[in-house]
Tab-separated table of C-alpha atoms in Angstrom:
chain	number	residue	atom	x	y	z
A	5	UNK	CA	117.597	109.672	120.443
A	6	UNK	CA	120.065	112.497	121.904
A	7	UNK	CA	118.933	115.776	123.161
A	8	UNK	CA	121.075	118.575	124.518
A	9	UNK	CA	118.609	120.930	125.811
A	10	UNK	CA	116.125	118.912	128.429
A	11	UNK	CA	113.687	121.765	127.970
A	12	UNK	CA	113.434	120.844	124.333
A	13	UNK	CA	113.344	117.012	124.650
A	14	UNK	CA	110.330	117.694	127.206
A	15	UNK	CA	108.687	119.508	124.058
A	16	UNK	CA	109.243	117.134	121.679
A	17	UNK	CA	107.934	114.293	123.940
A	18	UNK	CA	104.672	116.269	124.495
A	19	UNK	CA	104.343	117.010	120.905
A	20	UNK	CA	105.084	113.370	120.165
A	21	UNK	CA	102.418	112.356	122.393
A	22	UNK	CA	99.641	114.411	121.376
A	23	UNK	CA	100.065	113.411	117.830
A	24	UNK	CA	99.683	109.837	118.310
A	25	UNK	CA	96.378	110.268	119.611
A	26	UNK	CA	95.167	111.979	116.578
A	27	UNK	CA	95.125	109.086	114.658
A	28	UNK	CA	93.978	109.464	111.014
A	29	UNK	CA	93.655	106.889	108.187
A	30	UNK	CA	92.897	106.516	104.611
A	31	UNK	CA	93.449	104.701	101.439
A	32	UNK	CA	96.965	103.741	99.163
A	33	UNK	CA	95.786	104.008	95.433
A	34	UNK	CA	98.284	104.739	92.593
A	35	UNK	CA	96.748	107.708	90.833
A	36	UNK	CA	97.311	105.203	87.816
A	37	UNK	CA	94.781	102.801	89.158
A	38	UNK	CA	91.535	105.337	89.005
A	39	UNK	CA	89.156	104.501	86.152
A	40	UNK	CA	89.584	106.251	82.882
A	41	UNK	CA	88.076	106.230	79.439
A	42	UNK	CA	91.877	106.974	78.420
A	43	UNK	CA	93.315	103.964	79.189
A	44	UNK	CA	95.452	104.670	82.427
A	45	UNK	CA	93.994	106.800	85.467
A	46	UNK	CA	95.013	110.655	85.290
A	47	UNK	CA	95.072	113.743	86.908
A	48	UNK	CA	91.560	114.693	85.884
A	49	UNK	CA	87.727	113.981	87.238
A	50	UNK	CA	88.422	110.286	88.393
A	51	UNK	CA	90.556	111.734	90.628
A	52	UNK	CA	88.000	114.529	91.805
A	53	UNK	CA	85.719	111.796	92.571
A	54	UNK	CA	88.189	109.601	94.470
A	55	UNK	CA	88.759	112.205	96.990
A	56	UNK	CA	84.883	113.194	97.054
A	57	UNK	CA	84.777	109.277	98.150
A	58	UNK	CA	87.619	109.424	100.618
A	59	UNK	CA	85.878	112.532	102.330
A	60	UNK	CA	82.576	111.205	102.203
A	61	UNK	CA	83.870	107.747	103.662
A	62	UNK	CA	85.256	110.059	106.637
A	63	UNK	CA	88.858	109.459	105.099
A	64	UNK	CA	91.614	112.228	105.491
A	65	UNK	CA	94.458	111.089	103.593
A	66	UNK	CA	95.411	109.649	100.037
A	67	UNK	CA	98.452	107.984	99.686
A	68	UNK	CA	99.693	108.151	96.040
A	69	UNK	CA	102.992	106.769	95.590
A	70	UNK	CA	105.584	107.964	93.404
A	71	UNK	CA	104.066	110.333	90.271
A	72	UNK	CA	107.640	110.380	88.490
A	73	UNK	CA	107.680	109.598	84.656
A	74	UNK	CA	108.304	105.867	84.059
A	75	UNK	CA	110.105	103.736	81.306
A	76	UNK	CA	109.576	100.657	79.639
A	77	UNK	CA	112.734	99.267	80.301
A	78	UNK	CA	111.947	99.285	83.995
A	79	UNK	CA	108.422	97.528	83.776
A	80	UNK	CA	106.900	101.055	84.326
A	81	UNK	CA	107.718	101.085	87.627
A	82	UNK	CA	107.295	104.454	89.535
A	83	UNK	CA	110.076	103.785	92.038
A	84	UNK	CA	112.175	103.164	89.240
A	85	UNK	CA	111.882	106.762	87.020
A	86	UNK	CA	113.820	108.873	84.807
A	87	UNK	CA	114.035	111.422	87.250
A	88	UNK	CA	113.587	112.245	90.807
A	89	UNK	CA	111.549	115.536	90.095
A	90	UNK	CA	109.690	115.451	87.296
A	91	UNK	CA	106.115	113.950	86.830
A	92	UNK	CA	104.608	111.465	84.489
A	93	UNK	CA	102.872	112.744	81.971
A	94	UNK	CA	101.011	109.983	81.207
A	95	UNK	CA	98.571	110.907	83.778
A	96	UNK	CA	97.973	114.071	82.539
A	97	UNK	CA	94.609	114.075	82.302
A	98	UNK	CA	93.119	115.368	78.194
A	99	UNK	CA	89.664	116.603	80.049
A	100	UNK	CA	91.448	118.984	82.130
A	101	UNK	CA	93.407	119.819	78.825
A	102	UNK	CA	90.052	120.423	77.329
A	103	UNK	CA	88.887	122.608	80.021
A	104	UNK	CA	92.181	124.757	80.521
A	105	UNK	CA	91.803	125.766	76.758
A	106	UNK	CA	94.785	123.823	75.637
A	107	UNK	CA	92.617	120.946	73.457
A	108	UNK	CA	89.098	121.223	72.259
A	109	UNK	CA	86.170	118.904	72.568
A	110	UNK	CA	86.413	117.304	69.520
A	111	UNK	CA	90.388	116.521	69.948
A	112	UNK	CA	89.185	113.986	72.514
A	113	UNK	CA	85.668	112.359	70.860
A	114	UNK	CA	87.693	109.611	69.044
A	115	UNK	CA	89.315	107.408	72.035
A	116	UNK	CA	91.014	104.330	71.369
A	117	UNK	CA	89.454	101.057	72.975
A	118	UNK	CA	91.664	100.651	76.130
A	119	UNK	CA	91.755	97.992	78.228
A	120	UNK	CA	89.328	98.244	81.461
A	121	UNK	CA	91.382	96.516	83.827
A	122	UNK	CA	95.049	96.909	82.883
A	123	UNK	CA	97.018	99.704	81.647
A	124	UNK	CA	98.303	99.265	77.791
A	125	UNK	CA	101.325	101.246	78.229
A	126	UNK	CA	102.889	101.962	74.723
A	127	UNK	CA	99.375	102.341	73.396
A	128	UNK	CA	98.833	104.922	75.705
A	129	UNK	CA	101.724	106.739	75.484
A	130	UNK	CA	101.194	106.725	71.739
A	131	UNK	CA	97.642	108.140	72.056
A	132	UNK	CA	98.621	111.062	74.541
A	133	UNK	CA	101.445	111.929	72.754
A	134	UNK	CA	99.097	113.072	69.470
A	135	UNK	CA	97.374	115.061	72.193
A	136	UNK	CA	100.482	116.548	73.413
A	137	UNK	CA	101.238	117.861	69.902
A	138	UNK	CA	98.030	119.222	69.462
A	139	UNK	CA	97.751	120.944	72.579
A	140	UNK	CA	101.904	122.192	72.249
A	141	UNK	CA	100.722	123.541	68.751
A	142	UNK	CA	97.241	125.470	70.265
A	143	UNK	CA	99.883	126.839	73.192
A	144	UNK	CA	102.380	127.931	70.947
A	145	UNK	CA	99.791	129.579	68.350
A	146	UNK	CA	98.184	131.452	70.774
A	147	UNK	CA	100.777	132.013	73.586
A	148	UNK	CA	98.312	130.260	75.924
A	149	UNK	CA	99.415	130.894	79.398
A	150	UNK	CA	102.676	131.781	78.709
A	151	UNK	CA	103.483	133.972	81.646
A	152	UNK	CA	102.462	131.150	83.380
A	153	UNK	CA	104.355	129.017	81.795
A	154	UNK	CA	107.714	131.043	81.680
A	155	UNK	CA	107.051	131.503	85.613
A	156	UNK	CA	107.059	127.511	86.004
A	157	UNK	CA	109.897	127.093	83.486
A	158	UNK	CA	111.964	129.795	85.943
A	159	UNK	CA	111.001	128.346	89.192
A	160	UNK	CA	111.985	124.851	88.645
A	161	UNK	CA	115.022	125.823	86.177
A	162	UNK	CA	117.203	124.129	88.702
A	163	UNK	CA	115.860	120.288	87.532
A	164	UNK	CA	114.075	121.490	84.699
A	165	UNK	CA	116.686	122.560	81.926
A	166	UNK	CA	118.741	119.235	82.609
A	167	UNK	CA	115.639	116.998	82.708
A	168	UNK	CA	114.568	118.398	79.283
A	169	UNK	CA	117.985	118.469	77.669
A	170	UNK	CA	118.339	114.625	79.068
A	171	UNK	CA	115.273	113.711	77.573
A	172	UNK	CA	115.890	114.933	74.204
A	173	UNK	CA	119.399	113.716	73.945
A	174	UNK	CA	118.433	110.150	74.801
A	175	UNK	CA	116.137	110.489	72.072
A	176	UNK	CA	118.687	111.556	69.714
A	177	UNK	CA	120.903	108.695	70.676
A	178	UNK	CA	118.224	105.927	70.714
A	179	UNK	CA	118.186	105.405	74.426
A	180	UNK	CA	121.983	104.350	75.057
A	181	UNK	CA	122.790	105.314	78.642
A	182	UNK	CA	124.530	108.470	79.053
A	183	UNK	CA	127.861	107.324	80.243
A	184	UNK	CA	128.298	106.617	76.474
A	185	UNK	CA	127.314	109.256	75.030
A	186	UNK	CA	130.077	111.585	73.062
A	187	UNK	CA	132.806	113.001	75.394
A	188	UNK	CA	131.140	116.548	75.369
A	189	UNK	CA	127.832	115.628	76.425
A	190	UNK	CA	129.093	113.144	78.711
A	191	UNK	CA	130.862	115.443	80.781
A	192	UNK	CA	128.821	118.072	80.412
A	193	UNK	CA	131.312	120.430	78.342
A	194	UNK	CA	129.718	123.637	78.992
A	195	UNK	CA	130.386	124.760	75.155
A	196	UNK	CA	128.798	121.581	73.654
A	197	UNK	CA	125.989	122.025	76.127
A	198	UNK	CA	125.047	125.199	75.064
A	199	UNK	CA	125.151	124.076	71.573
A	200	UNK	CA	123.284	121.032	72.015
A	201	UNK	CA	120.489	123.560	73.857
A	202	UNK	CA	120.542	125.642	70.313
A	203	UNK	CA	120.143	122.791	68.036
A	204	UNK	CA	117.292	121.417	69.798
A	205	UNK	CA	115.581	124.094	71.807
A	206	UNK	CA	111.965	123.101	70.573
A	207	UNK	CA	112.298	120.285	71.406
A	208	UNK	CA	113.103	121.170	75.112
A	209	UNK	CA	110.435	123.720	74.871
A	210	UNK	CA	108.131	120.561	74.540
A	211	UNK	CA	109.266	118.729	77.282
A	212	UNK	CA	109.206	121.532	79.285
A	213	UNK	CA	105.552	122.188	78.344
A	214	UNK	CA	104.467	118.820	79.270
A	215	UNK	CA	106.066	119.014	82.660
A	216	UNK	CA	103.951	122.693	82.965
A	217	UNK	CA	100.565	120.566	82.205
A	218	UNK	CA	101.644	118.488	84.953
A	219	UNK	CA	102.724	120.672	87.515
A	220	UNK	CA	99.175	122.506	86.996
A	221	UNK	CA	96.897	119.777	86.855
A	222	UNK	CA	98.620	118.331	90.358
A	223	UNK	CA	98.949	121.372	91.548
A	224	UNK	CA	94.767	121.588	91.093
A	225	UNK	CA	93.921	118.358	92.487
A	226	UNK	CA	96.185	119.426	95.507
A	227	UNK	CA	94.433	122.537	96.460
A	228	UNK	CA	91.308	120.304	96.010
A	229	UNK	CA	92.145	117.608	98.379
A	230	UNK	CA	93.089	120.232	100.722
A	231	UNK	CA	89.277	122.322	100.347
A	232	UNK	CA	87.906	118.256	101.486
A	233	UNK	CA	90.207	117.969	104.556
A	234	UNK	CA	92.167	115.004	102.576
A	235	UNK	CA	96.249	115.322	102.826
A	236	UNK	CA	98.236	113.658	99.792
A	237	UNK	CA	100.759	111.256	101.362
A	238	UNK	CA	103.706	111.223	98.363
A	239	UNK	CA	106.425	108.817	98.300
A	240	UNK	CA	109.623	109.429	96.432
A	241	UNK	CA	111.923	106.532	94.062
A	242	UNK	CA	113.658	104.594	96.874
A	243	UNK	CA	116.915	104.672	94.071
A	244	UNK	CA	118.293	107.641	92.124
A	245	UNK	CA	118.432	105.834	88.304
A	246	UNK	CA	122.396	106.041	87.214
A	247	UNK	CA	120.638	106.586	83.645
A	248	UNK	CA	118.886	109.980	85.141
A	249	UNK	CA	119.849	113.361	84.702
A	250	UNK	CA	120.026	113.732	88.398
A	251	UNK	CA	123.231	111.905	88.012
A	252	UNK	CA	124.393	112.986	85.035
A	253	UNK	CA	124.519	116.296	86.704
A	254	UNK	CA	125.882	115.747	89.883
A	255	UNK	CA	127.917	112.430	89.493
A	256	UNK	CA	130.223	113.436	92.190
A	257	UNK	CA	127.370	112.518	94.729
A	258	UNK	CA	126.834	108.929	93.627
A	259	UNK	CA	129.006	106.142	93.822
């Protein structure tokens, strides 16, 4: 490493030596591996119990791996996602949704019998989508946390707007990759994009709502981790998928 300023170099080396003395330990565990009644580990009570376990065991790090959306076509791998910014709705906790008022206890009283040692992604997705629809209807009807939702959408608009539209268009075109969409959408012509956003405004809002729930629950869990002196170590997808809003919006940045 080259340093132009010798004073800066000395300061850097001192800090580096000090950091190497402060060794810490922890556990790598993807949230999907946590125990849960709902077929997949989530951001609910199981995650908080694991944080307590780490704290009581003297551990200070939890490496969670990527938490991005997964796709069946890619083996539901968190390292092959349609977005490097969005969160995985499948790990939204139904129990936390009840606590936050988006669901009633009766809404989660009839839980399918999911496998205990593996994740039935298709079954989990179908079940949780049914819960999400109920939560979204209650959110719309009661304008529940509407200001918080609006603030979330505004602060994340840089990626959220395109992500939500992308997900909706993928559904409209039966999963066809964006490079094979109609030219106006493929090339992101402004008038065509505006028309698509107006045509699908309700569906787009629903996708944003799911992201709002994910980040709301993740933030609460992160705050709990920090209160227990446990640091979350994240990760990022190694590759940005071609078939993603990231590449669709910024093709000039990728080969």
